[in-house]
């Protein structure tokens, strides 16, 4: 089956990249393949202009921030997000894209107006699972895996909270999935389950980004000819 549409020039699939400097990028690529998307591993800043959506995976946020700086990603990433590229940070990725952290390091990139606390759930419960109801995800609750997970402690104007982990005896409920425009952040790891619904949601955001950029370049071509 061809992935090209009528004019033979525009692939219909949104082009999705997964930042592959550190962390569990392979698992995201696998999940995307389960829903028919061939994603690329992003290791060079030049690749950002060739994709409609980027996932920053879980891993170690201090290391990811350091590597993004070393490989000169920061300005280009910001400029692509400002021009409408979809972005999804999972766990460490959420920390990386936050506006501000409750922790002294790393210095996040400020791509989404949220304040985040790292390792919120503490040492005793570094990892746990919870059933979440997520806005925009239809059907049953989603089983969410939390591994040394952050939480969102504050959201700026226009940031929607999509999911909260319920309160327990020890702690109040906490926001763990947020979205503004095409920028999505989750504290948990959908790539470590078999549930592809969060990945499908992200693909929709990348599709929007793709049709926007196709429309923009058509308009540009029309204004030239
Ligand atoms: N606690 C890690 C950090 O601060 C994130 C853990 C994860 O991505 N699973 O970077």
PDB file of C-alpha atoms and ligand atoms in Angstrom:
ATOM      1  CA  UNK A   1       0.000   0.000   0.000  1.00  0.00           C
ATOM      2  CA  UNK A   2       1.325   3.436  -0.882  1.00  0.00           C
ATOM      3  CA  UNK A   3       1.751   6.066   1.786  1.00  0.00           C
ATOM      4  CA  UNK A   4       1.502   8.774  -0.839  1.00  0.00           C
ATOM      5  CA  UNK A   5      -1.653  10.653  -1.629  1.00  0.00           C
ATOM      6  CA  UNK A   6      -3.055  11.797  -4.974  1.00  0.00           C
ATOM      7  CA  UNK A   7      -0.319  14.228  -5.979  1.00  0.00           C
ATOM      8  CA  UNK A   8       2.325  11.674  -5.134  1.00  0.00           C
ATOM      9  CA  UNK A   9       4.231  14.153  -3.006  1.00  0.00           C
ATOM     10  CA  UNK A  10       2.786  14.232   0.479  1.00  0.00           C
ATOM     11  CA  UNK A  11       3.017  11.270   2.797  1.00  0.00           C
ATOM     12  CA  UNK A  12      -0.237  11.036   4.741  1.00  0.00           C
ATOM     13  CA  UNK A  13       1.314   9.613   7.876  1.00  0.00           C
ATOM     14  CA  UNK A  14       2.511  12.206  10.311  1.00  0.00           C
ATOM     15  CA  UNK A  15       6.266  11.956  10.738  1.00  0.00           C
ATOM     16  CA  UNK A  16       7.074  11.181  14.344  1.00  0.00           C
ATOM     17  CA  UNK A  17      10.477  11.240  15.962  1.00  0.00           C
ATOM     18  CA  UNK A  18      11.548   9.931  19.349  1.00  0.00           C
ATOM     19  CA  UNK A  19      14.499  11.662  20.987  1.00  0.00           C
ATOM     20  CA  UNK A  20      17.103   8.909  21.216  1.00  0.00           C
ATOM     21  CA  UNK A  21      19.884  10.514  23.252  1.00  0.00           C
ATOM     22  CA  UNK A  22      19.023   8.607  26.459  1.00  0.00           C
ATOM     23  CA  UNK A  23      16.125   6.715  27.993  1.00  0.00           C
ATOM     24  CA  UNK A  24      13.425   4.331  26.802  1.00  0.00           C
ATOM     25  CA  UNK A  25      13.036   5.579  23.227  1.00  0.00           C
ATOM     26  CA  UNK A  26      12.921   2.035  21.775  1.00  0.00           C
ATOM     27  CA  UNK A  27       9.722   1.272  23.701  1.00  0.00           C
ATOM     28  CA  UNK A  28       8.000   4.350  22.239  1.00  0.00           C
ATOM     29  CA  UNK A  29       9.066   3.365  18.741  1.00  0.00           C
ATOM     30  CA  UNK A  30       7.640  -0.089  19.342  1.00  0.00           C
ATOM     31  CA  UNK A  31       4.290   1.298  20.572  1.00  0.00           C
ATOM     32  CA  UNK A  32       4.036   3.551  17.520  1.00  0.00           C
ATOM     33  CA  UNK A  33       4.744   0.606  15.234  1.00  0.00           C
ATOM     34  CA  UNK A  34       1.804  -1.196  16.891  1.00  0.00           C
ATOM     35  CA  UNK A  35      -0.476   1.554  15.548  1.00  0.00           C
ATOM     36  CA  UNK A  36       1.121   1.594  12.114  1.00  0.00           C
ATOM     37  CA  UNK A  37       3.532   4.497  12.548  1.00  0.00           C
ATOM     38  CA  UNK A  38       7.174   4.129  11.579  1.00  0.00           C
ATOM     39  CA  UNK A  39       8.910   6.565  13.902  1.00  0.00           C
ATOM     40  CA  UNK A  40      12.492   7.750  13.594  1.00  0.00           C
ATOM     41  CA  UNK A  41      15.155   7.919  16.297  1.00  0.00           C
ATOM     42  CA  UNK A  42      16.172  11.555  16.632  1.00  0.00           C
ATOM     43  CA  UNK A  43      19.828  12.130  17.454  1.00  0.00           C
ATOM     44  CA  UNK A  44      20.614  15.212  15.386  1.00  0.00           C
ATOM     45  CA  UNK A  45      19.060  18.635  15.606  1.00  0.00           C
ATOM     46  CA  UNK A  46      18.626  18.758  11.794  1.00  0.00           C
ATOM     47  CA  UNK A  47      16.038  15.970  12.076  1.00  0.00           C
ATOM     48  CA  UNK A  48      13.645  18.289  13.940  1.00  0.00           C
ATOM     49  CA  UNK A  49      12.668  20.055  10.734  1.00  0.00           C
ATOM     50  CA  UNK A  50      11.701  16.714   9.168  1.00  0.00           C
ATOM     51  CA  UNK A  51       9.124  15.637  11.752  1.00  0.00           C
ATOM     52  CA  UNK A  52       5.612  16.689  12.813  1.00  0.00           C
ATOM     53  CA  UNK A  53       5.876  15.434  16.378  1.00  0.00           C
ATOM     54  CA  UNK A  54       8.636  14.612  18.865  1.00  0.00           C
ATOM     55  CA  UNK A  55       8.482  12.380  21.926  1.00  0.00           C
ATOM     56  CA  UNK A  56      10.977  12.968  24.728  1.00  0.00           C
ATOM     57  CA  UNK A  57      11.060   9.635  26.579  1.00  0.00           C
ATOM     58  CA  UNK A  58      11.526   8.641  30.193  1.00  0.00           C
ATOM     59  CA  UNK A  59      15.037   8.233  31.462  1.00  0.00           C
ATOM     60  CA  UNK A  60      17.131  10.609  33.487  1.00  0.00           C
ATOM     61  CA  UNK A  61      16.115  14.234  33.086  1.00  0.00           C
ATOM     62  CA  UNK A  62      19.446  15.752  34.155  1.00  0.00           C
ATOM     63  CA  UNK A  63      21.250  13.674  31.533  1.00  0.00           C
ATOM     64  CA  UNK A  64      18.695  14.448  28.801  1.00  0.00           C
ATOM     65  CA  UNK A  65      18.883  18.211  29.480  1.00  0.00           C
ATOM     66  CA  UNK A  66      22.681  18.049  29.433  1.00  0.00           C
ATOM     67  CA  UNK A  67      22.739  16.135  26.133  1.00  0.00           C
ATOM     68  CA  UNK A  68      20.186  18.464  24.511  1.00  0.00           C
ATOM     69  CA  UNK A  69      22.487  21.362  25.381  1.00  0.00           C
ATOM     70  CA  UNK A  70      25.639  19.579  24.182  1.00  0.00           C
ATOM     71  CA  UNK A  71      24.054  18.707  20.839  1.00  0.00           C
ATOM     72  CA  UNK A  72      22.600  22.221  20.318  1.00  0.00           C
ATOM     73  CA  UNK A  73      18.972  21.155  20.335  1.00  0.00           C
ATOM     74  CA  UNK A  74      17.523  23.804  22.599  1.00  0.00           C
ATOM     75  CA  UNK A  75      16.884  26.807  20.304  1.00  0.00           C
ATOM     76  CA  UNK A  76      15.725  24.723  17.353  1.00  0.00           C
ATOM     77  CA  UNK A  77      13.419  22.646  19.539  1.00  0.00           C
ATOM     78  CA  UNK A  78      11.827  25.814  20.907  1.00  0.00           C
ATOM     79  CA  UNK A  79      11.440  27.270  17.450  1.00  0.00           C
ATOM     80  CA  UNK A  80       9.829  24.081  16.076  1.00  0.00           C
ATOM     81  CA  UNK A  81       7.392  23.914  18.996  1.00  0.00           C
ATOM     82  CA  UNK A  82       6.541  27.588  18.482  1.00  0.00           C
ATOM     83  CA  UNK A  83       5.826  26.872  14.822  1.00  0.00           C
ATOM     84  CA  UNK A  84       3.384  24.115  15.750  1.00  0.00           C
ATOM     85  CA  UNK A  85       5.323  20.844  16.003  1.00  0.00           C
ATOM     86  CA  UNK A  86       3.649  18.403  18.408  1.00  0.00           C
ATOM     87  CA  UNK A  87       5.671  17.490  21.506  1.00  0.00           C
ATOM     88  CA  UNK A  88       5.134  14.839  24.191  1.00  0.00           C
ATOM     89  CA  UNK A  89       7.305  14.406  27.270  1.00  0.00           C
ATOM     90  CA  UNK A  90       6.884  11.225  29.311  1.00  0.00           C
ATOM     91  CA  UNK A  91       8.234  11.119  32.868  1.00  0.00           C
ATOM     92  CA  UNK A  92      11.804  12.502  32.538  1.00  0.00           C
ATOM     93  CA  UNK A  93      10.515  14.071  29.299  1.00  0.00           C
ATOM     94  CA  UNK A  94       7.851  15.950  31.292  1.00  0.00           C
ATOM     95  CA  UNK A  95      10.594  17.311  33.571  1.00  0.00           C
ATOM     96  CA  UNK A  96      12.703  18.370  30.581  1.00  0.00           C
ATOM     97  CA  UNK A  97       9.925  20.418  28.940  1.00  0.00           C
ATOM     98  CA  UNK A  98       8.532  22.052  32.110  1.00  0.00           C
ATOM     99  CA  UNK A  99       8.723  25.785  32.745  1.00  0.00           C
ATOM    100  CA  UNK A 100      10.021  25.334  36.270  1.00  0.00           C
ATOM    101  CA  UNK A 101      10.964  22.616  38.750  1.00  0.00           C
ATOM    102  CA  UNK A 102      10.545  22.426  42.491  1.00  0.00           C
ATOM    103  CA  UNK A 103      14.052  20.921  42.480  1.00  0.00           C
ATOM    104  CA  UNK A 104      17.391  22.689  42.096  1.00  0.00           C
ATOM    105  CA  UNK A 105      18.326  20.848  38.895  1.00  0.00           C
ATOM    106  CA  UNK A 106      18.203  20.334  35.989  1.00  0.00           C
ATOM    107  CA  UNK A 107      17.214  23.652  34.377  1.00  0.00           C
ATOM    108  CA  UNK A 108      14.180  22.697  32.283  1.00  0.00           C
ATOM    109  CA  UNK A 109      13.535  23.984  28.754  1.00  0.00           C
ATOM    110  CA  UNK A 110      10.314  25.891  29.436  1.00  0.00           C
ATOM    111  CA  UNK A 111       8.328  24.496  26.510  1.00  0.00           C
ATOM    112  CA  UNK A 112       5.144  23.973  28.551  1.00  0.00           C
ATOM    113  CA  UNK A 113       3.849  26.266  31.287  1.00  0.00           C
ATOM    114  CA  UNK A 114       3.895  23.788  34.175  1.00  0.00           C
ATOM    115  CA  UNK A 115       5.753  23.563  37.470  1.00  0.00           C
ATOM    116  CA  UNK A 116       6.897  20.036  38.209  1.00  0.00           C
ATOM    117  CA  UNK A 117       8.253  18.149  41.228  1.00  0.00           C
ATOM    118  CA  UNK A 118      10.637  15.282  40.461  1.00  0.00           C
ATOM    119  CA  UNK A 119      10.505  11.908  42.215  1.00  0.00           C
ATOM    120  CA  UNK A 120       7.337  13.007  43.982  1.00  0.00           C
ATOM    121  CA  UNK A 121       6.165   9.607  45.112  1.00  0.00           C
ATOM    122  CA  UNK A 122       9.243   9.030  47.237  1.00  0.00           C
ATOM    123  CA  UNK A 123      11.627   6.180  47.714  1.00  0.00           C
ATOM    124  CA  UNK A 124       9.308   3.651  49.324  1.00  0.00           C
ATOM    125  CA  UNK A 125       7.025   3.688  46.336  1.00  0.00           C
ATOM    126  CA  UNK A 126       9.420   4.504  43.521  1.00  0.00           C
ATOM    127  CA  UNK A 127       7.253   2.447  41.192  1.00  0.00           C
ATOM    128  CA  UNK A 128       3.544   1.745  41.262  1.00  0.00           C
ATOM    129  CA  UNK A 129       0.588   1.364  38.951  1.00  0.00           C
ATOM    130  CA  UNK A 130      -2.715   3.150  38.972  1.00  0.00           C
ATOM    131  CA  UNK A 131      -5.900   3.126  36.899  1.00  0.00           C
ATOM    132  CA  UNK A 132      -6.449   6.558  35.391  1.00  0.00           C
ATOM    133  CA  UNK A 133      -9.335   8.251  33.703  1.00  0.00           C
ATOM    134  CA  UNK A 134      -7.806  10.426  30.990  1.00  0.00           C
ATOM    135  CA  UNK A 135      -9.635  13.238  29.182  1.00  0.00           C
ATOM    136  CA  UNK A 136      -9.537  12.624  25.460  1.00  0.00           C
ATOM    137  CA  UNK A 137      -8.966   8.871  25.866  1.00  0.00           C
ATOM    138  CA  UNK A 138     -12.145   6.894  25.359  1.00  0.00           C
ATOM    139  CA  UNK A 139     -13.084   3.588  26.909  1.00  0.00           C
ATOM    140  CA  UNK A 140     -11.823   1.892  30.049  1.00  0.00           C
ATOM    141  CA  UNK A 141      -9.517   3.496  32.572  1.00  0.00           C
ATOM    142  CA  UNK A 142      -5.881   3.314  31.551  1.00  0.00           C
ATOM    143  CA  UNK A 143      -3.367   1.331  33.566  1.00  0.00           C
ATOM    144  CA  UNK A 144      -0.538   3.792  34.214  1.00  0.00           C
ATOM    145  CA  UNK A 145       2.981   2.837  35.277  1.00  0.00           C
ATOM    146  CA  UNK A 146       4.824   5.323  37.490  1.00  0.00           C
ATOM    147  CA  UNK A 147       8.597   4.943  37.925  1.00  0.00           C
ATOM    148  CA  UNK A 148      10.292   7.550  40.103  1.00  0.00           C
ATOM    149  CA  UNK A 149       7.652   9.774  38.597  1.00  0.00           C
ATOM    150  CA  UNK A 150       7.185  13.536  38.697  1.00  0.00           C
ATOM    151  CA  UNK A 151       3.884  15.357  39.280  1.00  0.00           C
ATOM    152  CA  UNK A 152       2.562  18.660  37.985  1.00  0.00           C
ATOM    153  CA  UNK A 153       2.228  21.031  40.937  1.00  0.00           C
ATOM    154  CA  UNK A 154       1.080  24.090  39.048  1.00  0.00           C
ATOM    155  CA  UNK A 155      -0.271  24.861  35.588  1.00  0.00           C
ATOM    156  CA  UNK A 156      -0.200  28.135  33.667  1.00  0.00           C
ATOM    157  CA  UNK A 157      -3.032  29.694  31.670  1.00  0.00           C
ATOM    158  CA  UNK A 158      -4.469  27.421  29.014  1.00  0.00           C
ATOM    159  CA  UNK A 159      -2.855  24.221  30.287  1.00  0.00           C
ATOM    160  CA  UNK A 160      -5.500  21.497  30.605  1.00  0.00           C
ATOM    161  CA  UNK A 161      -5.205  18.765  33.209  1.00  0.00           C
ATOM    162  CA  UNK A 162      -6.107  15.503  31.461  1.00  0.00           C
ATOM    163  CA  UNK A 163      -5.606  13.090  34.364  1.00  0.00           C
ATOM    164  CA  UNK A 164      -5.066  12.989  38.088  1.00  0.00           C
ATOM    165  CA  UNK A 165      -3.789  10.137  40.196  1.00  0.00           C
ATOM    166  CA  UNK A 166      -6.335   9.611  43.005  1.00  0.00           C
ATOM    167  CA  UNK A 167      -5.593  10.593  46.599  1.00  0.00           C
ATOM    168  CA  UNK A 168      -4.399   7.969  49.066  1.00  0.00           C
ATOM    169  CA  UNK A 169      -4.142   8.103  52.880  1.00  0.00           C
ATOM    170  CA  UNK A 170      -0.661   9.618  52.485  1.00  0.00           C
ATOM    171  CA  UNK A 171      -1.136  12.161  49.738  1.00  0.00           C
ATOM    172  CA  UNK A 172      -3.747  14.254  47.944  1.00  0.00           C
ATOM    173  CA  UNK A 173      -4.661  13.686  44.304  1.00  0.00           C
ATOM    174  CA  UNK A 174      -2.078  14.948  41.825  1.00  0.00           C
ATOM    175  CA  UNK A 175      -2.082  16.010  38.175  1.00  0.00           C
ATOM    176  CA  UNK A 176      -0.160  13.533  36.035  1.00  0.00           C
ATOM    177  CA  UNK A 177      -1.191  14.326  32.439  1.00  0.00           C
ATOM    178  CA  UNK A 178      -1.448  17.826  30.965  1.00  0.00           C
ATOM    179  CA  UNK A 179      -1.787  19.419  27.561  1.00  0.00           C
ATOM    180  CA  UNK A 180      -1.628  22.811  25.970  1.00  0.00           C
ATOM    181  CA  UNK A 181      -2.191  23.041  22.235  1.00  0.00           C
ATOM    182  CA  UNK A 182      -0.035  20.304  20.751  1.00  0.00           C
ATOM    183  CA  UNK A 183       2.254  19.923  23.751  1.00  0.00           C
ATOM    184  CA  UNK A 184       1.507  16.962  25.974  1.00  0.00           C
ATOM    185  CA  UNK A 185       3.192  15.756  29.165  1.00  0.00           C
ATOM    186  CA  UNK A 186       2.581  12.621  31.216  1.00  0.00           C
ATOM    187  CA  UNK A 187       4.206  11.545  34.489  1.00  0.00           C
ATOM    188  CA  UNK A 188       3.662   7.892  33.671  1.00  0.00           C
ATOM    189  CA  UNK A 189       4.945   5.560  30.957  1.00  0.00           C
ATOM    190  CA  UNK A 190       2.286   4.466  28.417  1.00  0.00           C
ATOM    191  CA  UNK A 191       5.132   2.927  26.383  1.00  0.00           C
ATOM    192  CA  UNK A 192       5.612   0.278  29.082  1.00  0.00           C
ATOM    193  CA  UNK A 193       2.087  -1.097  28.704  1.00  0.00           C
ATOM    194  CA  UNK A 194       0.214  -2.571  25.758  1.00  0.00           C
ATOM    195  CA  UNK A 195      -2.303   0.242  25.727  1.00  0.00           C
ATOM    196  CA  UNK A 196      -1.653   2.374  22.650  1.00  0.00           C
ATOM    197  CA  UNK A 197      -4.359   4.983  23.287  1.00  0.00           C
ATOM    198  CA  UNK A 198      -2.008   7.753  24.526  1.00  0.00           C
ATOM    199  CA  UNK A 199       0.206   7.177  21.495  1.00  0.00           C
ATOM    200  CA  UNK A 200      -2.850   7.464  19.238  1.00  0.00           C
ATOM    201  CA  UNK A 201      -3.753  10.735  20.933  1.00  0.00           C
ATOM    202  CA  UNK A 202      -0.256  12.043  20.225  1.00  0.00           C
ATOM    203  CA  UNK A 203      -0.417  10.899  16.601  1.00  0.00           C
ATOM    204  CA  UNK A 204      -3.588  13.008  16.219  1.00  0.00           C
ATOM    205  CA  UNK A 205      -1.678  16.066  17.471  1.00  0.00           C
ATOM    206  CA  UNK A 206       1.128  15.347  15.006  1.00  0.00           C
ATOM    207  CA  UNK A 207      -1.457  14.934  12.222  1.00  0.00           C
ATOM    208  CA  UNK A 208      -2.788  18.407  13.022  1.00  0.00           C
ATOM    209  CA  UNK A 209       0.759  19.763  12.912  1.00  0.00           C
ATOM    210  CA  UNK A 210       1.295  18.054   9.585  1.00  0.00           C
ATOM    211  CA  UNK A 211      -1.848  19.407   7.927  1.00  0.00           C
ATOM    212  CA  UNK A 212      -1.018  22.882   9.226  1.00  0.00           C
ATOM    213  CA  UNK A 213       2.440  22.825   7.732  1.00  0.00           C
ATOM    214  CA  UNK A 214       1.166  21.383   4.427  1.00  0.00           C
ATOM    215  CA  UNK A 215      -1.440  24.181   4.312  1.00  0.00           C
ATOM    216  CA  UNK A 216       1.168  26.802   5.136  1.00  0.00           C
ATOM    217  CA  UNK A 217       3.562  25.637   2.448  1.00  0.00           C
ATOM    218  CA  UNK A 218       0.733  25.503  -0.132  1.00  0.00           C
ATOM    219  CA  UNK A 219      -0.181  29.091   0.754  1.00  0.00           C
ATOM    220  CA  UNK A 220       3.460  30.126   0.454  1.00  0.00           C
ATOM    221  CA  UNK A 221       3.735  28.469  -2.958  1.00  0.00           C
ATOM    222  CA  UNK A 222       0.536  30.221  -4.101  1.00  0.00           C
ATOM    223  CA  UNK A 223       1.817  33.597  -2.981  1.00  0.00           C
ATOM    224  CA  UNK A 224       5.043  33.057  -4.941  1.00  0.00           C
ATOM    225  CA  UNK A 225       3.447  31.952  -8.247  1.00  0.00           C
TER     226      UNK A 225
HETATM  227  N1  LIG B   1      13.196  10.493  38.186  1.00  0.00           N
HETATM  228  C1  LIG B   1      13.691  10.594  36.851  1.00  0.00           C
HETATM  229  C2  LIG B   1      14.245  11.985  36.598  1.00  0.00           C
HETATM  230  O1  LIG B   1      14.235  12.822  37.362  1.00  0.00           O
HETATM  231  C3  LIG B   1      12.614  10.306  35.838  1.00  0.00           C
HETATM  232  C4  LIG B   1      12.277   8.828  35.882  1.00  0.00           C
HETATM  233  C5  LIG B   1      11.686   8.276  34.642  1.00  0.00           C
HETATM  234  O2  LIG B   1      11.750   8.862  33.566  1.00  0.00           O
HETATM  235  N2  LIG B   1      11.163   7.083  34.769  1.00  0.00           N
HETATM  236  O3  LIG B   1      14.730  12.252  35.570  1.00  0.00           O
END
